[in-house]
Coordinates of C-alpha atoms in Angstrom, one line a residue:
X299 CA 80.0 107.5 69.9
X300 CA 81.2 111.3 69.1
X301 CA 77.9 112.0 69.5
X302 CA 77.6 110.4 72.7
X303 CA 80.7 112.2 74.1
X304 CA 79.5 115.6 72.9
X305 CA 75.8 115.2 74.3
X306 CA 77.8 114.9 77.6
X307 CA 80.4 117.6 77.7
X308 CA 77.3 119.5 76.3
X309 CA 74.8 118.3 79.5
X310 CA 77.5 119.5 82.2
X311 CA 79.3 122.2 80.7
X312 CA 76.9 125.2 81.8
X313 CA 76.6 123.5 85.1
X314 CA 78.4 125.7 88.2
X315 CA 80.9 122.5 89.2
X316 CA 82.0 122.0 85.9
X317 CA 85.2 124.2 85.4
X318 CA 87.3 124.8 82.0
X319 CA 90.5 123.6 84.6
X320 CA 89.1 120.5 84.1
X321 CA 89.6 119.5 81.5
X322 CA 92.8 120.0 81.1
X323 CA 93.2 117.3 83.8
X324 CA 95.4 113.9 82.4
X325 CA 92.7 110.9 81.9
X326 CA 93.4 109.5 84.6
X327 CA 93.2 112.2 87.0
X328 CA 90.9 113.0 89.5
X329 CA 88.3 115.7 89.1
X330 CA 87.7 118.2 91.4
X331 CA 84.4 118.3 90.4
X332 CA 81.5 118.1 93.0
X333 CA 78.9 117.1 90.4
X334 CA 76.5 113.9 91.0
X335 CA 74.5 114.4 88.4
X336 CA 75.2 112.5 84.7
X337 CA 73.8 115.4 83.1
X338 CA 70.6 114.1 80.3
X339 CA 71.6 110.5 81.1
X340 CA 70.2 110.5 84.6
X341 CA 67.3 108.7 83.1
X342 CA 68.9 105.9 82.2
X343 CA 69.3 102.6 84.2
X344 CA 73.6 102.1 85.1
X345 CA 74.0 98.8 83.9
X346 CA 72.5 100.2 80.2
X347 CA 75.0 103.0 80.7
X348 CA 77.6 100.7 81.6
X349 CA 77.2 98.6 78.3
X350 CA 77.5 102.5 76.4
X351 CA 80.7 103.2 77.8
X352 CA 82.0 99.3 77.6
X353 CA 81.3 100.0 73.6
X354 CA 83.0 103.7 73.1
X355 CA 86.3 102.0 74.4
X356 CA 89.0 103.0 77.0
X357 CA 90.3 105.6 75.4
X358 CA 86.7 108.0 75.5
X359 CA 85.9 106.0 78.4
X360 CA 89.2 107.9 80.0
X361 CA 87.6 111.5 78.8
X362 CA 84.4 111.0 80.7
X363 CA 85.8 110.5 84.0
X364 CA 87.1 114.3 84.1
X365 CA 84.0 116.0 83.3
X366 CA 82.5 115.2 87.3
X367 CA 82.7 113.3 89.6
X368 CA 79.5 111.2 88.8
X369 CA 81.1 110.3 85.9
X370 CA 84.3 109.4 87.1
X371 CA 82.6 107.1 89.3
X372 CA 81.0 105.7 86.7
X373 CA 83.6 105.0 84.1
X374 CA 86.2 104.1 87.1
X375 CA 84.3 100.8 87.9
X376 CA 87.1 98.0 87.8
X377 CA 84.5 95.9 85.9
X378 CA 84.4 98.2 82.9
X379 CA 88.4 98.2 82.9
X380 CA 88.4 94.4 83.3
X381 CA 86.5 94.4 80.0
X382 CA 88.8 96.3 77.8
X383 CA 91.6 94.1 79.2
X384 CA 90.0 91.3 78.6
X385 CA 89.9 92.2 74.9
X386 CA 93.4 92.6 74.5
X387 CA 95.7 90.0 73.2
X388 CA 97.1 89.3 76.8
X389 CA 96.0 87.3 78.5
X390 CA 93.5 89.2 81.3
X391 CA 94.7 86.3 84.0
X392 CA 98.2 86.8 83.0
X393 CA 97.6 90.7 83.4
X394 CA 95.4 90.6 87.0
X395 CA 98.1 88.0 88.1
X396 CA 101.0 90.4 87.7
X397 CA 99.3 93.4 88.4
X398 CA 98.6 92.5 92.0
X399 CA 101.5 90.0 93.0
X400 CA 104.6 91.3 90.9
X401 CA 104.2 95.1 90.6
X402 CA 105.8 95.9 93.8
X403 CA 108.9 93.6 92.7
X404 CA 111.0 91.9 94.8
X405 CA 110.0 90.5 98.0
X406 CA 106.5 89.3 96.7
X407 CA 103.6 91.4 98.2
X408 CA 100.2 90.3 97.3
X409 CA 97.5 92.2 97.9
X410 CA 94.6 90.9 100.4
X411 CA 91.5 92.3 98.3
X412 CA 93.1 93.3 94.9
X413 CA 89.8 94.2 92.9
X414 CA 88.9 96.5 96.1
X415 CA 92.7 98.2 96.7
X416 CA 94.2 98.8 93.0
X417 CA 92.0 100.8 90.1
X418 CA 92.4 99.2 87.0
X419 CA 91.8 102.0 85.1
X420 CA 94.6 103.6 86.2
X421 CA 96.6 100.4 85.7
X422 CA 95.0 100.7 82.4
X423 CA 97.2 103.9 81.8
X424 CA 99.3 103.4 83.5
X425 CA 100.6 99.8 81.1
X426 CA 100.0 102.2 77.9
X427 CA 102.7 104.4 78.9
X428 CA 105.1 101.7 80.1
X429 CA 108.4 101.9 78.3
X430 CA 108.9 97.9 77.5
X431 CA 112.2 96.3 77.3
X432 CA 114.1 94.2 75.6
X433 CA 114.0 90.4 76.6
X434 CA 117.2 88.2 75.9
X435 CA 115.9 84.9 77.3
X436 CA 119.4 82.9 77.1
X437 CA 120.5 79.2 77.7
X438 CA 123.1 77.0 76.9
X439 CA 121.2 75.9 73.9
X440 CA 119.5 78.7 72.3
X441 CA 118.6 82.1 72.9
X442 CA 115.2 83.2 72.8
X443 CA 115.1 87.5 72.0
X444 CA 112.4 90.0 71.6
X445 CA 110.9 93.2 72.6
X446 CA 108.5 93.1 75.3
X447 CA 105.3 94.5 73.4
X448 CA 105.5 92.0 70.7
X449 CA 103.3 89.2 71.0
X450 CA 106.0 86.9 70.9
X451 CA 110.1 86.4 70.7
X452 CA 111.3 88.5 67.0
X453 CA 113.6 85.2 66.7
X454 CA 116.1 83.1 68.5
X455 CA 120.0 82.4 67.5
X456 CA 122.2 79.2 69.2
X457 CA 123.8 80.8 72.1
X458 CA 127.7 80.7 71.8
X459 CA 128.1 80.9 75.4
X460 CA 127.0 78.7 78.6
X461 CA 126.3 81.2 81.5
X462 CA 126.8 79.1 83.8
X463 CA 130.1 77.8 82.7
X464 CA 131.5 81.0 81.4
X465 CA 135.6 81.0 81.1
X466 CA 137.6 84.3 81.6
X467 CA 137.9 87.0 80.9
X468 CA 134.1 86.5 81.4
X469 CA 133.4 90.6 80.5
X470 CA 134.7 90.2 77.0
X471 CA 132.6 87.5 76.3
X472 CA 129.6 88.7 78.1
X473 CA 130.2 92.2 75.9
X474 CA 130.6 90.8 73.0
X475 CA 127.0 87.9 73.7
X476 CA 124.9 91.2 74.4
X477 CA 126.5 93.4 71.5
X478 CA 126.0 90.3 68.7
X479 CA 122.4 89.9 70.3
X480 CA 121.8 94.0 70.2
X481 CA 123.0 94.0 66.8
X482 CA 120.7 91.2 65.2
X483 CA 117.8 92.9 66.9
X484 CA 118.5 95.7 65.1
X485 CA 118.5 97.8 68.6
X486 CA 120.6 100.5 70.0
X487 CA 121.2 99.4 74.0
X488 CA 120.5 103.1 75.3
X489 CA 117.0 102.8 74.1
X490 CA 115.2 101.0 76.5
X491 CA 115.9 98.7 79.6
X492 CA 116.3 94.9 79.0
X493 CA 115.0 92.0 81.3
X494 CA 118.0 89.2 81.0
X495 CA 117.0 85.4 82.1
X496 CA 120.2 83.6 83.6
X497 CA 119.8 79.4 83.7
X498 CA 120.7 78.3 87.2
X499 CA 123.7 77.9 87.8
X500 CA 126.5 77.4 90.4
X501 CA 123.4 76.2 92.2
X502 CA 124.9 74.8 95.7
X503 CA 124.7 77.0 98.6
X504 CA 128.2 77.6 99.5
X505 CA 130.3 80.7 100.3
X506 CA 132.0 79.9 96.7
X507 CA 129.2 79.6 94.4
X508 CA 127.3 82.0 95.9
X509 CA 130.3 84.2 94.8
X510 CA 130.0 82.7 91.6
X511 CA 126.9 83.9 91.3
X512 CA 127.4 87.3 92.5
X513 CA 130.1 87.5 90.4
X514 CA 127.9 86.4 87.0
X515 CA 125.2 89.1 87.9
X516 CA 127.7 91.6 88.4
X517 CA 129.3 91.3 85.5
X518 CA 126.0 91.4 83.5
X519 CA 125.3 94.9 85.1
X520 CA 128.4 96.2 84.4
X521 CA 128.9 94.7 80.5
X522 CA 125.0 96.3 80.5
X523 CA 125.6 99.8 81.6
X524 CA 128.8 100.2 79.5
X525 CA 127.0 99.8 76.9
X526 CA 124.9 102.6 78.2
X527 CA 122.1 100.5 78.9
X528 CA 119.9 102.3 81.0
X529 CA 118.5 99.9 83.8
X530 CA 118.9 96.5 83.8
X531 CA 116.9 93.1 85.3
X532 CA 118.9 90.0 85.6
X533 CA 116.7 87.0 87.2
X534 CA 116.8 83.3 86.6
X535 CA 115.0 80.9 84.6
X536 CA 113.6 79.2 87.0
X537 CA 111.5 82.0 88.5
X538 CA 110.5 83.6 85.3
X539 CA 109.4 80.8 83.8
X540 CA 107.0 79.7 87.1
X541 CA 105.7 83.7 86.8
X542 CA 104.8 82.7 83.5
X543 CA 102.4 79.9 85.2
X544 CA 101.2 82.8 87.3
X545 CA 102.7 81.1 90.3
X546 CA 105.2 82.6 92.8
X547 CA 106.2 79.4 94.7
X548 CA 106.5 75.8 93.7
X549 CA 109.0 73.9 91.8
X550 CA 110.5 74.2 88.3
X551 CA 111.9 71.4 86.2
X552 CA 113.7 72.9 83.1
X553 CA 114.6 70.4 80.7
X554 CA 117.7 72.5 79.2
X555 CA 120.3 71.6 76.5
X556 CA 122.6 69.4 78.5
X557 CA 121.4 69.5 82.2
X558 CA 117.7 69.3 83.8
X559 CA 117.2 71.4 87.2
X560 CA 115.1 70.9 89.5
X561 CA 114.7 74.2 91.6
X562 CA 112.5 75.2 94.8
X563 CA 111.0 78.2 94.8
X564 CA 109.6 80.0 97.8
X565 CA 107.7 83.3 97.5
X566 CA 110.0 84.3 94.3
X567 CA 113.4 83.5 95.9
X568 CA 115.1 79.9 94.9
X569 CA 115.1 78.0 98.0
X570 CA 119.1 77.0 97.4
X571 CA 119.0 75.4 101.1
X572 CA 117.1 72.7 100.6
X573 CA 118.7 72.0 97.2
X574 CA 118.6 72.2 93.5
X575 CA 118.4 68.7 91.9
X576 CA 120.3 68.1 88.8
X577 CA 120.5 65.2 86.7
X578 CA 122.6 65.5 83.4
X579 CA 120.1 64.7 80.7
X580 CA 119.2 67.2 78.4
X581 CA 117.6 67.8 74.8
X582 CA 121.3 67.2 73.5
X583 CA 120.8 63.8 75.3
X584 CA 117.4 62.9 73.8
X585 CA 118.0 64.1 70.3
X586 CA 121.1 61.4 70.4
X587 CA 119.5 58.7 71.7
X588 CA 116.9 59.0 69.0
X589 CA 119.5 58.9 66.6
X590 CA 121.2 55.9 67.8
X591 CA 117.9 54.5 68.3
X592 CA 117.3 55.5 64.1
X593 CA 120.6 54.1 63.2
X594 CA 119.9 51.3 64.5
X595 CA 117.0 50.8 62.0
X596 CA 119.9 51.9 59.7
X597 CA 118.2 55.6 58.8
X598 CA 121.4 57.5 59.2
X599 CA 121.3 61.6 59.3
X600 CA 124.8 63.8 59.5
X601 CA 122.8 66.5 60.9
X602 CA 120.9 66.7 64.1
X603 CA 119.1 68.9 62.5
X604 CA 116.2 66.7 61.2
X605 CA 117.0 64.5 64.8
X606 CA 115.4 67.1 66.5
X607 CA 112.6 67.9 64.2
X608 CA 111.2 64.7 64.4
X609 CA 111.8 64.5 68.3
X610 CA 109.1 67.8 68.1
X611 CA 107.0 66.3 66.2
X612 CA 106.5 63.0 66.8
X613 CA 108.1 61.6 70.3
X614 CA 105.9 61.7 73.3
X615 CA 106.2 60.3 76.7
X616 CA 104.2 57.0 77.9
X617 CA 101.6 56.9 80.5
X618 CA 103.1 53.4 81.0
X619 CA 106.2 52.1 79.1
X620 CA 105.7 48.6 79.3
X621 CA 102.4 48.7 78.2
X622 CA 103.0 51.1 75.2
X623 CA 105.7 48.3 73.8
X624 CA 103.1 45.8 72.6
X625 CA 101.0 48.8 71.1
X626 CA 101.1 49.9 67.5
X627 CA 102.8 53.4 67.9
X628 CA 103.8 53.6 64.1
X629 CA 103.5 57.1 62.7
X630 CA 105.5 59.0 59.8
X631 CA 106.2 63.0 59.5
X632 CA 107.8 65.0 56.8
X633 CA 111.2 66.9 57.4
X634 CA 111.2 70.3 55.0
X635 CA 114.1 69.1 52.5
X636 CA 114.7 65.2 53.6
X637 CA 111.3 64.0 53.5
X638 CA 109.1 61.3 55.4
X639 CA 109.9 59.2 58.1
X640 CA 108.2 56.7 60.1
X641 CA 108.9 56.3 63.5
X642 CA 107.7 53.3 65.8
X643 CA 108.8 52.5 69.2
X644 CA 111.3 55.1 69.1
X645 CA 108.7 57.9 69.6
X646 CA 108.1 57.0 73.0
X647 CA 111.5 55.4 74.1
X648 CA 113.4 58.3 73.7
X649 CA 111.3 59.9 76.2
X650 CA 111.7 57.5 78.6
X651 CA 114.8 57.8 79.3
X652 CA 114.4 60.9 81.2
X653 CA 112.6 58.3 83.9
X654 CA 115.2 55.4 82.8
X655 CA 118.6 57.5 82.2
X656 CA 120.2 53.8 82.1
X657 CA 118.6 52.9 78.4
X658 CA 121.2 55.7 77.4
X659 CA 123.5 54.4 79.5
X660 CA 123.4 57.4 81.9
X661 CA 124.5 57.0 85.4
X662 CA 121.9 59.2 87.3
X663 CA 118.8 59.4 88.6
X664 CA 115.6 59.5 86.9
X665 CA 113.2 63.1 86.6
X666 CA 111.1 61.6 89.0
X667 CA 113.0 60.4 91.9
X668 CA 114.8 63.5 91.2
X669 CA 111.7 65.6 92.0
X670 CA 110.4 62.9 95.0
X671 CA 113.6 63.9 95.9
X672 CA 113.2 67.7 96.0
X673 CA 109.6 67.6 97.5
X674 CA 110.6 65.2 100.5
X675 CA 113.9 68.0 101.1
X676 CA 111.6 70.7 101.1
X677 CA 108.9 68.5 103.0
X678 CA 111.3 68.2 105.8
X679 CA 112.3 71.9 105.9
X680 CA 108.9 72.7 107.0
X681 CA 109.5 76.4 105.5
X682 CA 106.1 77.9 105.4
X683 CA 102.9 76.7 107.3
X684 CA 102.1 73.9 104.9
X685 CA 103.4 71.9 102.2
X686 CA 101.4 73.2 99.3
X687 CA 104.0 75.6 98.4
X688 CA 106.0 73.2 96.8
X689 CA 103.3 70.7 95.3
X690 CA 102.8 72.6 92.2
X691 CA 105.3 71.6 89.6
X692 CA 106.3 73.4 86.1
X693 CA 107.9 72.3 83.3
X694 CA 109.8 74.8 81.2
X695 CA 112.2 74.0 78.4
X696 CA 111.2 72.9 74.9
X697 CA 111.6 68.7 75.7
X698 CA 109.3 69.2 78.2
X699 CA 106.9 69.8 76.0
X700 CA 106.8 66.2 74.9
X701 CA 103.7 65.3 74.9
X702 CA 102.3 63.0 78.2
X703 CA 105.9 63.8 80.0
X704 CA 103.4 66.6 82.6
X705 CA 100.5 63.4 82.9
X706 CA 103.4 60.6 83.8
X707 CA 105.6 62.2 86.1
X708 CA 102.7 63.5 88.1
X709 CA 101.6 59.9 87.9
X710 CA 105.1 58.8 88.9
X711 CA 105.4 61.5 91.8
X712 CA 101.9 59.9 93.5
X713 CA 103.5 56.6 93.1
X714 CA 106.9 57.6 94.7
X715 CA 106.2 59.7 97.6
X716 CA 103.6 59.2 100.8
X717 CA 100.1 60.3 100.7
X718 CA 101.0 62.4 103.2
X719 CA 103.2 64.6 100.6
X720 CA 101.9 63.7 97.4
X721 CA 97.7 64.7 97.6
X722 CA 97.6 68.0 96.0
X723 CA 100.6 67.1 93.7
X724 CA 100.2 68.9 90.4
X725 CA 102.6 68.8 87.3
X726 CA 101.9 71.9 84.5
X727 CA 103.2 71.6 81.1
X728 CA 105.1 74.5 80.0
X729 CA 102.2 77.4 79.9
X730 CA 104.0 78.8 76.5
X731 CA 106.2 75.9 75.6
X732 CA 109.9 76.5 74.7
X733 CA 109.4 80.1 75.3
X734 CA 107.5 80.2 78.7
X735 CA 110.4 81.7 80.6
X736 CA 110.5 84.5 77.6
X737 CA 106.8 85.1 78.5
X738 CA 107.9 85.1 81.9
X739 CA 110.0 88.1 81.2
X740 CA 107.2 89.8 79.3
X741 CA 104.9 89.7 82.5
X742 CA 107.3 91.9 84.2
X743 CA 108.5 94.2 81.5
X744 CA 104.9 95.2 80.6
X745 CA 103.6 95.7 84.5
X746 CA 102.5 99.4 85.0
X747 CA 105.2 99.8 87.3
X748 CA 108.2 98.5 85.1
X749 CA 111.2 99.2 85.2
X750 CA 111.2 100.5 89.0
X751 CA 110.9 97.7 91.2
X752 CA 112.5 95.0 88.9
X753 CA 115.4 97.1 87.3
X754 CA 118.9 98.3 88.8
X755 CA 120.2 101.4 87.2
X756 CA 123.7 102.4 86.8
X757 CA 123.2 104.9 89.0
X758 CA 122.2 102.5 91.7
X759 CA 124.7 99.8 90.5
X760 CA 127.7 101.9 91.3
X761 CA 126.5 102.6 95.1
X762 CA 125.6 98.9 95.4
X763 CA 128.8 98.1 94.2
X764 CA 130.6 100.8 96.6
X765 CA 128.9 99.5 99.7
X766 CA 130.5 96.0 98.8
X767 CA 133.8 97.1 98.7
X768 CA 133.1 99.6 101.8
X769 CA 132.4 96.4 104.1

């Protein structure tokens, strides 16, 4: 390949539009370069020389596009750049779906023709030189942490602290949530900007809670930037984890630690006037009920610990619970330090009572009347020009990745609503299971235009906040 690269400096370099300027040009410059020649290669057919420069890889691929402008042409095709993403370990959907729906931030602007409008070798760049962030991804239950170029979360730690239920003072705890997560990262905070999820919460529409809300992201820019921070992205759960499907509008269902939501989301923005569903089953819930279901075979465990385990491993939801009781369900799993256990019935019944909340004797409604619910609101709100908006549904949280739970509510959902609101009705399991709201984060922190459009600095934090108290 060096040789390659030299035979081409080497077959325009003595050529009249070839200047020494150029090539101190950045890679991704453009050349002044009148040239439409490709030098000795002239001869050879563009879709061989296409397969040459898809081999010497992005990096050489960069160089050649400042020797002339035939070149550049060449080498700037957005098939060749759609190759090298395509090798790397993002996902090239997950990449093309951010790259031309999120990178102007917030409102959503898509692009009509994207392939024809944005140069993805530029993008290419562009996402090399992108600082990343830091993603604290945290919940009631757990909290999910990691730095955006990392394939995955570094870890996760129990969360000490429900944000949406936070008690005053609510900075000290706030400063001392994001100084114990800083400090088991192992990061200093002025080093790069952090994307923060925050669950829904105070999720009416009123004056009040949307004060409450206010108030919560306020406080998280301010804890942020004292700790010299230096910009900061605070957005729900709900939202980052339907990015993560590479969707901007439908309707979440995250299965958290004590509460599920159901949320609407229009466009990117939570549609808080037709309504957020809750219903107060959580994993806390189903990871009891499978212990009282155990104790009742008298296995008894004084840690939830190994409750859980075998809730993730061998619980799953039935396609039809009537019909899965006179089935043999019997199957056995070993818990690192207690052993094997063999689970029957109860691998399906704990599940169900997310559709039955009264088998755990749970006054509420059921996920999918909840969700019928939510689609016949938003139905009737006639907010865009047609309902599909709302008829793809996501699951996020780590119970919803029980298996079957994505197949029967869809099935429930069809059963539930009219045909008029139900064809088209689609249910997605969480894309990256317990962590899909992380991943969420990750699609934003690594866009080639991060941290502009998502991120508030301190600087703009302190005029936002002076306008406020101006009027």
């Amino acid at each position: 390949m060096a040789m390659l690269l030299r035979k081409v400096w080497g077959s325009v370099s003595t050529r009249p539009s070839y200047t020494e300027s150029s090539s101190s040009l950045s890679p991704f410059s453009s050349s002044s370069s009148a040239s439409c020649s490709l030098g000795v290669f002239d001869q050879i057919p563009n879709d061989i020389l296409m397969q040459i420069v898809k081999l010497i890889g992005p990096k050489e691929a960069a160089k050649l596009s400042v020797v002339c402008k035939s070149w550049r042409l060449l080498v700037s095709d957005n098939r060749l750049w759609i190759h090298h993403f395509q090798n790397l370990p993002e996902p090239w959907e997950s990449v093309f779906f951010a790259e031309t729906v999120l990178r102007s931030g917030y409102p959503i602007q898509t692009f009509s023709s994207p392939t024809m409008e944005l140069s993805f070798m530029n993008i290419y760049g562009q996402r090399a030189q992108v600082p990343g962030a830091v993603i604290l991804d945290g919940g009631s239950g757990y909290c999910k942490f990691g730095w955006s170029k990392y394939a995955s979360p570094s870890g996760r730690s129990a969360t000490f602290m429900e944000f949406g239920n936070i008690e005053s003072p609510m900075y000290s705890r706030l400063r001392h949530f994001f100084s114990t997560m800083y400090s088991r990262m192992q990061v200093k905070p002025s080093l790069q900007p952090i994307v923060v999820s925050i669950p829904i919460c105070h999720y009416d529409d009123t004056e009040n809670a949307k004060a409450s809300r206010r108030q919560l992201k306020d406080c998280i820019h301010q804890v942020l930037f004292d700790m010299n921070v230096p910009a900061v992205c605070a957005i729900n759960q709900a939202t980052l984890a339907l990015y993560a499907a590479r969707r901007t509008s439908g309707i979440v269902v995250n299965i958290g630690f004590q509460v599920t939501s159901i949320v609407p989301i229009l466009n990117g923005k939570v549609m808080r006037k037709v309504g957020v569903e809750f219903i107060g089953l959580g994993a806390l819930k189903l990871t009891g009920y499978l212990r009282l279901l155990l104790q009742q075979n008298n296995i008894n465990f004084e840690s939830l610990y190994t409750v859980r385990t075998l809730k993730e491993k061998l619980c799953y939801v039935a396609s039809d619970y009537e019909a899965e009781l006179s089935k043999n369900t019997q199957a056995s799993s070993k818990v690192p330090g207690e052993g094997f256990f063999t689970l029957s019935k109860e691998r399906f019944q704990t599940g169900e009572i997310l559709f039955q909340p009264c088998m755990a004797g749970v006054r509420t409604m059921g996920l999918d009347h909840a969700v019928a619910l939510c689609m016949d609101h938003c139905h009737a709100a006639e907010l865009a020009g047609d309902d599909a908006w709302f008829k793809t549904v996501v699951l996020a949280g780590g119970t919803a990745c029980l298996p079957g739970l994505a197949e029967r509510l869809e099935k429930q959902l069809h059963e539930l609503l009219p045909p008029s609101i139900s064809n088209g009705i689609r249910v997605i399991p969480p894309p990256f299971g317990a962590e899909t709201a992380w991943y969420g984060a990750k699609l934003i922190s690594n866009l080639s235009t991060f941290p502009g459009p998502w991120c508030v600095t301190k600087k703009q934090f302190r005029r936002k906040t002076r306008f406020n108290i101006m009027w």
